[in-house]
PDB file of C-alpha atoms and ligand atoms in Angstrom:
ATOM      1  CA  MET Z  26     108.686 125.754 118.769  1.00  0.00           C
ATOM      2  CA  ASN Z  27     111.044 124.925 121.577  1.00  0.00           C
ATOM      3  CA  ARG Z  28     112.788 127.722 123.442  1.00  0.00           C
ATOM      4  CA  ARG Z  29     113.866 125.656 126.411  1.00  0.00           C
ATOM      5  CA  ARG Z  30     117.556 125.277 126.978  1.00  0.00           C
ATOM      6  CA  ARG Z  31     118.798 121.894 125.830  1.00  0.00           C
ATOM      7  CA  ILE Z  32     121.214 120.453 128.360  1.00  0.00           C
ATOM      8  CA  TYR Z  33     122.076 117.185 126.643  1.00  0.00           C
ATOM      9  CA  GLU Z  34     121.005 115.152 123.616  1.00  0.00           C
ATOM     10  CA  GLY Z  35     121.572 111.396 123.612  1.00  0.00           C
ATOM     11  CA  LYS Z  36     120.630 108.656 121.178  1.00  0.00           C
ATOM     12  CA  ALA Z  37     117.045 108.201 122.365  1.00  0.00           C
ATOM     13  CA  LYS Z  38     116.445 111.104 124.748  1.00  0.00           C
ATOM     14  CA  ILE Z  39     116.908 114.850 125.147  1.00  0.00           C
ATOM     15  CA  LEU Z  40     117.296 116.621 128.484  1.00  0.00           C
ATOM     16  CA  TYR Z  41     116.014 120.187 128.806  1.00  0.00           C
ATOM     17  CA  GLU Z  42     116.363 122.666 131.627  1.00  0.00           C
ATOM     18  CA  GLY Z  43     113.513 122.107 134.114  1.00  0.00           C
ATOM     19  CA  PRO Z  44     111.034 124.635 135.511  1.00  0.00           C
ATOM     20  CA  GLU Z  45     112.765 124.776 138.913  1.00  0.00           C
ATOM     21  CA  PRO Z  46     116.403 124.530 139.982  1.00  0.00           C
ATOM     22  CA  GLY Z  47     117.457 120.916 140.425  1.00  0.00           C
ATOM     23  CA  THR Z  48     114.945 119.619 137.860  1.00  0.00           C
ATOM     24  CA  LEU Z  49     115.184 118.648 134.198  1.00  0.00           C
ATOM     25  CA  VAL Z  50     112.713 117.623 131.508  1.00  0.00           C
ATOM     26  CA  GLN Z  51     113.457 114.218 129.962  1.00  0.00           C
ATOM     27  CA  HIS Z  52     112.109 113.951 126.391  1.00  0.00           C
ATOM     28  CA  PHE Z  53     111.794 110.519 124.737  1.00  0.00           C
ATOM     29  CA  LYS Z  54     112.587 110.519 121.000  1.00  0.00           C
ATOM     30  CA  ASP Z  55     111.459 107.969 118.409  1.00  0.00           C
ATOM     31  CA  ASP Z  56     115.058 107.271 117.384  1.00  0.00           C
ATOM     32  CA  ALA Z  57     116.358 103.746 117.722  1.00  0.00           C
ATOM     33  CA  THR Z  58     120.072 102.990 117.598  1.00  0.00           C
ATOM     34  CA  ALA Z  59     122.112  99.844 118.064  1.00  0.00           C
ATOM     35  CA  PHE Z  60     125.671  98.557 117.748  1.00  0.00           C
ATOM     36  CA  ASN Z  61     127.184 101.756 119.113  1.00  0.00           C
ATOM     37  CA  ASN Z  62     125.199 103.967 116.705  1.00  0.00           C
ATOM     38  CA  GLN Z  63     126.010 102.008 113.505  1.00  0.00           C
ATOM     39  CA  LYS Z  64     122.329 101.102 113.041  1.00  0.00           C
ATOM     40  CA  HIS Z  65     119.806 103.934 113.260  1.00  0.00           C
ATOM     41  CA  ASP Z  66     116.130 104.330 112.453  1.00  0.00           C
ATOM     42  CA  VAL Z  67     113.123 106.364 113.521  1.00  0.00           C
ATOM     43  CA  ILE Z  68     110.314 104.214 114.904  1.00  0.00           C
ATOM     44  CA  ASP Z  69     107.058 106.194 115.084  1.00  0.00           C
ATOM     45  CA  GLY Z  70     105.521 106.045 118.540  1.00  0.00           C
ATOM     46  CA  LYS Z  71     108.439 104.428 120.384  1.00  0.00           C
ATOM     47  CA  GLY Z  72     109.162 107.540 122.478  1.00  0.00           C
ATOM     48  CA  VAL Z  73     105.566 107.761 123.687  1.00  0.00           C
ATOM     49  CA  LEU Z  74     105.571 104.115 124.711  1.00  0.00           C
ATOM     50  CA  ASN Z  75     108.918 104.292 126.517  1.00  0.00           C
ATOM     51  CA  ASN Z  76     107.826 107.438 128.373  1.00  0.00           C
ATOM     52  CA  ARG Z  77     104.745 105.641 129.686  1.00  0.00           C
ATOM     53  CA  ILE Z  78     106.401 102.301 130.445  1.00  0.00           C
ATOM     54  CA  SER Z  79     109.330 103.950 132.228  1.00  0.00           C
ATOM     55  CA  GLU Z  80     106.934 106.194 134.203  1.00  0.00           C
ATOM     56  CA  PHE Z  81     104.961 103.133 135.288  1.00  0.00           C
ATOM     57  CA  ILE Z  82     108.057 101.247 136.462  1.00  0.00           C
ATOM     58  CA  PHE Z  83     109.789 104.201 138.145  1.00  0.00           C
ATOM     59  CA  SER Z  84     106.576 105.152 140.018  1.00  0.00           C
ATOM     60  CA  GLN Z  85     106.307 101.635 141.383  1.00  0.00           C
ATOM     61  CA  LEU Z  86     109.981 101.599 142.354  1.00  0.00           C
ATOM     62  CA  ASN Z  87     109.542 104.958 144.125  1.00  0.00           C
ATOM     63  CA  THR Z  88     106.683 103.566 146.205  1.00  0.00           C
ATOM     64  CA  MET Z  89     108.751 100.560 147.235  1.00  0.00           C
ATOM     65  CA  GLY Z  90     111.512 102.798 148.528  1.00  0.00           C
ATOM     66  CA  ILE Z  91     113.969 102.760 145.617  1.00  0.00           C
ATOM     67  CA  PRO Z  92     114.893 106.427 145.171  1.00  0.00           C
ATOM     68  CA  THR Z  93     114.607 107.495 141.518  1.00  0.00           C
ATOM     69  CA  HIS Z  94     114.957 110.685 139.487  1.00  0.00           C
ATOM     70  CA  PHE Z  95     111.307 110.488 138.346  1.00  0.00           C
ATOM     71  CA  ILE Z  96     109.007 113.256 139.634  1.00  0.00           C
ATOM     72  CA  ARG Z  97     106.010 113.181 137.272  1.00  0.00           C
ATOM     73  CA  ARG Z  98     104.985 112.813 133.669  1.00  0.00           C
ATOM     74  CA  LEU Z  99     104.437 116.085 131.845  1.00  0.00           C
ATOM     75  CA  ASN Z 100     102.982 114.937 128.525  1.00  0.00           C
ATOM     76  CA  MET Z 101     103.130 112.163 125.923  1.00  0.00           C
ATOM     77  CA  ARG Z 102     106.880 112.333 125.490  1.00  0.00           C
ATOM     78  CA  GLU Z 103     108.208 114.124 128.530  1.00  0.00           C
ATOM     79  CA  GLN Z 104     108.697 113.676 132.218  1.00  0.00           C
ATOM     80  CA  LEU Z 105     109.972 115.932 134.972  1.00  0.00           C
ATOM     81  CA  ILE Z 106     113.037 114.479 136.674  1.00  0.00           C
ATOM     82  CA  ARG Z 107     115.550 115.383 139.357  1.00  0.00           C
ATOM     83  CA  GLN Z 108     118.858 116.642 138.057  1.00  0.00           C
ATOM     84  CA  VAL Z 109     121.676 114.268 138.906  1.00  0.00           C
ATOM     85  CA  GLU Z 110     125.311 113.759 138.076  1.00  0.00           C
ATOM     86  CA  ILE Z 111     125.290 110.504 136.108  1.00  0.00           C
ATOM     87  CA  VAL Z 112     127.665 107.805 137.375  1.00  0.00           C
ATOM     88  CA  PRO Z 113     129.544 106.699 134.219  1.00  0.00           C
ATOM     89  CA  ILE Z 114     128.668 103.045 134.738  1.00  0.00           C
ATOM     90  CA  GLU Z 115     125.937 100.946 133.099  1.00  0.00           C
ATOM     91  CA  VAL Z 116     124.739  98.261 135.489  1.00  0.00           C
ATOM     92  CA  VAL Z 117     123.421  95.153 133.707  1.00  0.00           C
ATOM     93  CA  VAL Z 118     121.524  92.415 135.557  1.00  0.00           C
ATOM     94  CA  ARG Z 119     121.052  89.054 133.816  1.00  0.00           C
ATOM     95  CA  ASN Z 120     118.755  86.141 134.627  1.00  0.00           C
ATOM     96  CA  ILE Z 121     119.007  84.284 131.314  1.00  0.00           C
ATOM     97  CA  ALA Z 122     121.929  84.232 128.857  1.00  0.00           C
ATOM     98  CA  ALA Z 123     121.490  86.515 125.831  1.00  0.00           C
ATOM     99  CA  GLY Z 124     123.262  89.219 123.835  1.00  0.00           C
ATOM    100  CA  SER Z 125     126.851  90.079 124.645  1.00  0.00           C
ATOM    101  CA  LEU Z 126     127.095  87.405 127.356  1.00  0.00           C
ATOM    102  CA  CYS Z 127     126.519  84.703 124.718  1.00  0.00           C
ATOM    103  CA  LYS Z 128     129.038  86.293 122.361  1.00  0.00           C
ATOM    104  CA  ARG Z 129     131.676  86.695 125.042  1.00  0.00           C
ATOM    105  CA  LEU Z 130     131.361  83.325 126.776  1.00  0.00           C
ATOM    106  CA  GLY Z 131     129.838  81.115 124.082  1.00  0.00           C
ATOM    107  CA  ALA Z 132     126.710  80.423 126.131  1.00  0.00           C
ATOM    108  CA  GLU Z 133     123.562  79.424 124.291  1.00  0.00           C
ATOM    109  CA  GLU Z 134     120.854  82.086 124.172  1.00  0.00           C
ATOM    110  CA  GLY Z 135     118.068  81.183 126.576  1.00  0.00           C
ATOM    111  CA  THR Z 136     120.233  79.312 129.116  1.00  0.00           C
ATOM    112  CA  ARG Z 137     118.853  80.046 132.578  1.00  0.00           C
ATOM    113  CA  LEU Z 138     121.647  81.248 134.853  1.00  0.00           C
ATOM    114  CA  ASN Z 139     122.066  79.465 138.189  1.00  0.00           C
ATOM    115  CA  ARG Z 140     122.109  82.849 139.874  1.00  0.00           C
ATOM    116  CA  SER Z 141     121.492  86.351 138.621  1.00  0.00           C
ATOM    117  CA  ILE Z 142     124.612  88.144 137.442  1.00  0.00           C
ATOM    118  CA  VAL Z 143     125.380  91.835 137.944  1.00  0.00           C
ATOM    119  CA  GLU Z 144     127.841  93.315 135.436  1.00  0.00           C
ATOM    120  CA  PHE Z 145     129.323  96.791 135.034  1.00  0.00           C
ATOM    121  CA  TYR Z 146     130.190  98.599 131.818  1.00  0.00           C
ATOM    122  CA  TYR Z 147     132.147 101.834 131.631  1.00  0.00           C
ATOM    123  CA  LYS Z 148     130.039 104.410 129.733  1.00  0.00           C
ATOM    124  CA  ASN Z 149     132.341 105.528 126.951  1.00  0.00           C
ATOM    125  CA  ASP Z 150     131.213 105.485 123.312  1.00  0.00           C
ATOM    126  CA  GLU Z 151     134.756 105.767 121.930  1.00  0.00           C
ATOM    127  CA  LEU Z 152     135.761 102.616 123.804  1.00  0.00           C
ATOM    128  CA  GLY Z 153     132.447 100.874 123.024  1.00  0.00           C
ATOM    129  CA  ASP Z 154     131.318 100.710 126.682  1.00  0.00           C
ATOM    130  CA  PRO Z 155     133.820  98.063 127.915  1.00  0.00           C
ATOM    131  CA  LEU Z 156     132.992  95.524 130.623  1.00  0.00           C
ATOM    132  CA  VAL Z 157     134.784  96.508 133.842  1.00  0.00           C
ATOM    133  CA  SER Z 158     135.193  95.045 137.320  1.00  0.00           C
ATOM    134  CA  GLU Z 159     134.405  96.595 140.691  1.00  0.00           C
ATOM    135  CA  GLU Z 160     138.147  97.153 141.164  1.00  0.00           C
ATOM    136  CA  HIS Z 161     138.329  99.225 137.952  1.00  0.00           C
ATOM    137  CA  ILE Z 162     135.381 101.338 139.082  1.00  0.00           C
ATOM    138  CA  THR Z 163     136.754 102.184 142.513  1.00  0.00           C
ATOM    139  CA  SER Z 164     140.371 102.403 141.376  1.00  0.00           C
ATOM    140  CA  PHE Z 165     139.603 104.922 138.608  1.00  0.00           C
ATOM    141  CA  GLY Z 166     137.190 106.723 140.941  1.00  0.00           C
ATOM    142  CA  TRP Z 167     134.115 106.351 138.680  1.00  0.00           C
ATOM    143  CA  ALA Z 168     132.202 105.481 141.861  1.00  0.00           C
ATOM    144  CA  SER Z 169     133.190 105.053 145.507  1.00  0.00           C
ATOM    145  CA  PRO Z 170     132.978 101.636 147.231  1.00  0.00           C
ATOM    146  CA  GLN Z 171     129.875 102.845 149.122  1.00  0.00           C
ATOM    147  CA  GLU Z 172     128.212 104.078 145.924  1.00  0.00           C
ATOM    148  CA  LEU Z 173     128.999 100.799 144.187  1.00  0.00           C
ATOM    149  CA  ASP Z 174     127.489  98.923 147.107  1.00  0.00           C
ATOM    150  CA  ASP Z 175     124.323 101.067 146.947  1.00  0.00           C
ATOM    151  CA  MET Z 176     124.037 100.516 143.167  1.00  0.00           C
ATOM    152  CA  MET Z 177     124.419  96.746 143.493  1.00  0.00           C
ATOM    153  CA  THR Z 178     121.891  96.482 146.314  1.00  0.00           C
ATOM    154  CA  MET Z 179     119.360  98.540 144.344  1.00  0.00           C
ATOM    155  CA  ALA Z 180     120.054  96.601 141.128  1.00  0.00           C
ATOM    156  CA  ILE Z 181     119.257  93.300 142.863  1.00  0.00           C
ATOM    157  CA  ARG Z 182     116.074  94.705 144.436  1.00  0.00           C
ATOM    158  CA  ILE Z 183     114.990  96.125 141.081  1.00  0.00           C
ATOM    159  CA  ASN Z 184     115.618  92.756 139.437  1.00  0.00           C
ATOM    160  CA  ASP Z 185     113.469  90.972 142.052  1.00  0.00           C
ATOM    161  CA  PHE Z 186     110.682  93.487 141.620  1.00  0.00           C
ATOM    162  CA  LEU Z 187     110.747  93.577 137.805  1.00  0.00           C
ATOM    163  CA  THR Z 188     111.004  89.784 137.511  1.00  0.00           C
ATOM    164  CA  GLY Z 189     107.792  89.420 139.536  1.00  0.00           C
ATOM    165  CA  LEU Z 190     106.030  92.301 137.810  1.00  0.00           C
ATOM    166  CA  PHE Z 191     106.655  90.862 134.342  1.00  0.00           C
ATOM    167  CA  LEU Z 192     106.093  87.247 135.362  1.00  0.00           C
ATOM    168  CA  GLY Z 193     102.596  88.235 136.452  1.00  0.00           C
ATOM    169  CA  VAL Z 194     101.778  89.371 132.917  1.00  0.00           C
ATOM    170  CA  GLY Z 195     103.345  86.437 131.085  1.00  0.00           C
ATOM    171  CA  ILE Z 196     106.694  88.075 130.311  1.00  0.00           C
ATOM    172  CA  THR Z 197     110.137  86.716 131.244  1.00  0.00           C
ATOM    173  CA  LEU Z 198     112.717  89.321 132.237  1.00  0.00           C
ATOM    174  CA  VAL Z 199     115.915  88.084 130.574  1.00  0.00           C
ATOM    175  CA  ASP Z 200     118.203  91.023 131.407  1.00  0.00           C
ATOM    176  CA  PHE Z 201     118.198  94.806 131.740  1.00  0.00           C
ATOM    177  CA  LYS Z 202     120.483  97.816 131.999  1.00  0.00           C
ATOM    178  CA  ILE Z 203     120.141 100.633 134.523  1.00  0.00           C
ATOM    179  CA  GLU Z 204     122.009 103.820 135.290  1.00  0.00           C
ATOM    180  CA  PHE Z 205     122.390 105.769 138.494  1.00  0.00           C
ATOM    181  CA  GLY Z 206     123.081 109.369 139.387  1.00  0.00           C
ATOM    182  CA  ARG Z 207     124.282 111.405 142.330  1.00  0.00           C
ATOM    183  CA  GLN Z 208     121.648 113.707 143.740  1.00  0.00           C
ATOM    184  CA  ILE Z 209     123.173 116.583 145.619  1.00  0.00           C
ATOM    185  CA  GLU Z 210     121.014 118.315 148.248  1.00  0.00           C
ATOM    186  CA  GLY Z 211     122.884 120.812 150.402  1.00  0.00           C
ATOM    187  CA  ASP Z 212     125.806 118.882 151.829  1.00  0.00           C
ATOM    188  CA  MET Z 213     124.028 115.538 151.345  1.00  0.00           C
ATOM    189  CA  MET Z 214     124.699 113.290 148.386  1.00  0.00           C
ATOM    190  CA  ARG Z 215     122.860 110.078 147.556  1.00  0.00           C
ATOM    191  CA  ILE Z 216     122.703 107.598 144.717  1.00  0.00           C
ATOM    192  CA  ILE Z 217     119.348 107.402 142.913  1.00  0.00           C
ATOM    193  CA  LEU Z 218     118.095 105.471 139.899  1.00  0.00           C
ATOM    194  CA  ALA Z 219     118.194 107.610 136.728  1.00  0.00           C
ATOM    195  CA  ASP Z 220     117.730 107.246 132.937  1.00  0.00           C
ATOM    196  CA  GLU Z 221     114.868 104.883 131.956  1.00  0.00           C
ATOM    197  CA  ILE Z 222     113.610 101.320 132.210  1.00  0.00           C
ATOM    198  CA  SER Z 223     111.779 100.339 129.024  1.00  0.00           C
ATOM    199  CA  PRO Z 224     111.853  97.682 126.299  1.00  0.00           C
ATOM    200  CA  ASP Z 225     114.830  99.647 124.903  1.00  0.00           C
ATOM    201  CA  SER Z 226     116.877  98.721 127.968  1.00  0.00           C
ATOM    202  CA  CYS Z 227     115.446  95.295 128.895  1.00  0.00           C
ATOM    203  CA  ARG Z 228     115.158  91.920 127.193  1.00  0.00           C
ATOM    204  CA  LEU Z 229     111.574  90.760 127.558  1.00  0.00           C
ATOM    205  CA  TRP Z 230     110.352  87.422 126.190  1.00  0.00           C
ATOM    206  CA  ASP Z 231     106.789  86.178 126.091  1.00  0.00           C
ATOM    207  CA  THR Z 232     106.811  83.407 128.709  1.00  0.00           C
ATOM    208  CA  ASN Z 233     104.749  80.979 126.607  1.00  0.00           C
ATOM    209  CA  THR Z 234     106.025  81.593 123.086  1.00  0.00           C
ATOM    210  CA  SER Z 235     109.503  83.123 123.764  1.00  0.00           C
ATOM    211  CA  GLU Z 236     108.585  85.888 121.315  1.00  0.00           C
ATOM    212  CA  LYS Z 237     110.871  88.894 121.751  1.00  0.00           C
ATOM    213  CA  LEU Z 238     109.068  91.995 123.012  1.00  0.00           C
ATOM    214  CA  ASP Z 239     112.039  94.364 123.185  1.00  0.00           C
ATOM    215  CA  LYS Z 240     114.729  96.208 121.253  1.00  0.00           C
ATOM    216  CA  ASP Z 241     116.161  92.946 119.880  1.00  0.00           C
ATOM    217  CA  ARG Z 242     113.302  93.224 117.328  1.00  0.00           C
ATOM    218  CA  PHE Z 243     115.222  96.239 115.978  1.00  0.00           C
ATOM    219  CA  ARG Z 244     118.754  94.854 116.480  1.00  0.00           C
ATOM    220  CA  GLN Z 245     117.842  91.622 114.688  1.00  0.00           C
ATOM    221  CA  ASN Z 246     115.574  93.185 112.014  1.00  0.00           C
ATOM    222  CA  LEU Z 247     112.538  91.215 113.210  1.00  0.00           C
ATOM    223  CA  GLY Z 248     110.066  94.079 112.563  1.00  0.00           C
ATOM    224  CA  GLY Z 249     106.994  94.753 114.686  1.00  0.00           C
ATOM    225  CA  MET Z 250     108.892  96.808 117.256  1.00  0.00           C
ATOM    226  CA  VAL Z 251     106.121  99.261 118.124  1.00  0.00           C
ATOM    227  CA  GLU Z 252     103.551  96.432 118.263  1.00  0.00           C
ATOM    228  CA  ALA Z 253     105.795  94.570 120.719  1.00  0.00           C
ATOM    229  CA  TYR Z 254     106.254  97.663 122.940  1.00  0.00           C
ATOM    230  CA  GLN Z 255     102.462  98.253 122.773  1.00  0.00           C
ATOM    231  CA  GLU Z 256     101.925  94.687 123.917  1.00  0.00           C
ATOM    232  CA  VAL Z 257     104.233  95.226 126.921  1.00  0.00           C
ATOM    233  CA  ALA Z 258     102.329  98.427 127.820  1.00  0.00           C
ATOM    234  CA  ARG Z 259      98.953  96.728 127.355  1.00  0.00           C
ATOM    235  CA  ARG Z 260      99.905  93.808 129.594  1.00  0.00           C
ATOM    236  CA  LEU Z 261     101.158  96.178 132.293  1.00  0.00           C
ATOM    237  CA  GLY Z 262      97.744  97.872 132.179  1.00  0.00           C
ATOM    238  CA  ILE Z 263      99.034 101.100 130.645  1.00  0.00           C
ATOM    239  CA  PHE Z 264      96.539 102.643 128.269  1.00  0.00           C
ATOM    240  CA  ILE Z 265      97.841 105.321 126.008  1.00  0.00           C
ATOM    241  CA  ASP Z 266      95.236 107.943 125.234  1.00  0.00           C
ATOM    242  CA  ASN Z 267      95.453 110.335 122.333  1.00  0.00           C
ATOM    243  CA  GLU Z 268      96.664 113.284 124.318  1.00  0.00           C
ATOM    244  CA  ARG Z 269      97.346 116.403 122.314  1.00  0.00           C
ATOM    245  CA  PRO Z 270      99.139 119.511 123.497  1.00  0.00           C
ATOM    246  CA  GLY Z 271      96.611 121.822 125.121  1.00  0.00           C
ATOM    247  CA  HIS Z 272      93.987 119.097 125.250  1.00  0.00           C
ATOM    248  CA  SER Z 273      93.205 118.025 128.783  1.00  0.00           C
ATOM    249  CA  GLY Z 274      90.552 115.485 129.559  1.00  0.00           C
ATOM    250  CA  PRO Z 275      87.106 114.992 128.075  1.00  0.00           C
ATOM    251  CA  VAL Z 276      85.467 117.764 126.113  1.00  0.00           C
ATOM    252  CA  LEU Z 277      81.782 118.626 126.618  1.00  0.00           C
ATOM    253  CA  VAL Z 278      79.852 118.010 123.398  1.00  0.00           C
ATOM    254  CA  LYS Z 279      77.023 120.526 123.039  1.00  0.00           C
TER     255      LYS Z 279
HETATM  256  N1  UDP G 326     121.653  97.525 127.129  1.00  0.00           N
HETATM  257  C1  UDP G 326     121.249  98.839 127.018  1.00  0.00           C
HETATM  258  N2  UDP G 326     122.137  99.767 126.544  1.00  0.00           N
HETATM  259  C2  UDP G 326     123.402  99.452 126.200  1.00  0.00           C
HETATM  260  C3  UDP G 326     123.814  98.106 126.311  1.00  0.00           C
HETATM  261  C4  UDP G 326     122.917  97.167 126.781  1.00  0.00           C
HETATM  262  O1  UDP G 326     120.112  99.166 127.337  1.00  0.00           O
HETATM  263  O2  UDP G 326     124.158 100.348 125.790  1.00  0.00           O
HETATM  264  C5  UDP G 326     120.708  96.519 127.646  1.00  0.00           C
HETATM  265  C6  UDP G 326     120.249  95.563 126.570  1.00  0.00           C
HETATM  266  O3  UDP G 326     119.044  96.003 125.982  1.00  0.00           O
HETATM  267  C7  UDP G 326     120.023  94.281 127.346  1.00  0.00           C
HETATM  268  C8  UDP G 326     121.042  94.362 128.485  1.00  0.00           C
HETATM  269  O4  UDP G 326     121.371  95.731 128.614  1.00  0.00           O
HETATM  270  O5  UDP G 326     118.716  94.260 127.897  1.00  0.00           O
HETATM  271  C9  UDP G 326     122.288  93.534 128.249  1.00  0.00           C
HETATM  272  O6  UDP G 326     122.843  93.906 127.005  1.00  0.00           O
HETATM  273  P1  UDP G 326     124.115  93.128 126.414  1.00  0.00           P
HETATM  274  O7  UDP G 326     125.281  93.341 127.314  1.00  0.00           O
HETATM  275  O8  UDP G 326     123.725  91.709 126.152  1.00  0.00           O
HETATM  276  O9  UDP G 326     124.489  93.893 125.104  1.00  0.00           O
HETATM  277  P2  UDP G 326     123.869  93.904 123.642  1.00  0.00           P
HETATM  278  O10 UDP G 326     123.630  92.502 123.219  1.00  0.00           O
HETATM  279  O11 UDP G 326     122.621  94.716 123.776  1.00  0.00           O
HETATM  280  O12 UDP G 326     124.930  94.588 122.855  1.00  0.00           O
END
């Protein structure tokens, strides 16, 4: 039974009121959606995996000085986060051509880009999240020039960090999407990383075999989605125990 106040329900996550002011609980669902909600399925265990993978990545980013909304994991599917006002922009960083870039520009999937590309999409389901330029963002006031600058700088640092992290475990980071939020503390406001970083929001290819270890398994009906996400978690050294509510740690056998 869940008596907590639900603040927001998205395609793959629910946000509940947190235990203290300025906090929220982020709950990872098993739902998978693609093509602006036209394809939907429930993939058993996906939420648990994304909770753990995103926790792992956000914790590492926190320690390297990238401010994030992550505070701590609460249980298998939930984490405590800082409440932010989401900037309505999806920031995509690309190292290798795939997905919408190939469709839009006719590039061949797998083409290594001469330099990483940062793109912005306006978060709006009705419009299908259109690609926008920096001028659109500042002109419409979706983010200020300073905020945009902060988001770009962080996006590039996150790309450098994630590229190295995954390379070390035999995974190529093709591209990823991140979102930012405004954290308001007294009369201070700063931009911090929000949402999640998981195989739902990244393209991850096995470096040796080019096997897809991300949500493209769902988009392209390749099957084996949970197995692929488990493989990403395993390589990152994340071991998922069989936690149950109310069960904490080893039990003494008499
Ligand atoms: N992405 C995402 N959410 C979105 C759109 C894209 O997480 O709403 C991620 C996607 O998984 C990929 C990257 O952003 O890692 C670039 O996606 P792309 O623009 O190629 O769009 P797609 O092919 O996913 O429609």
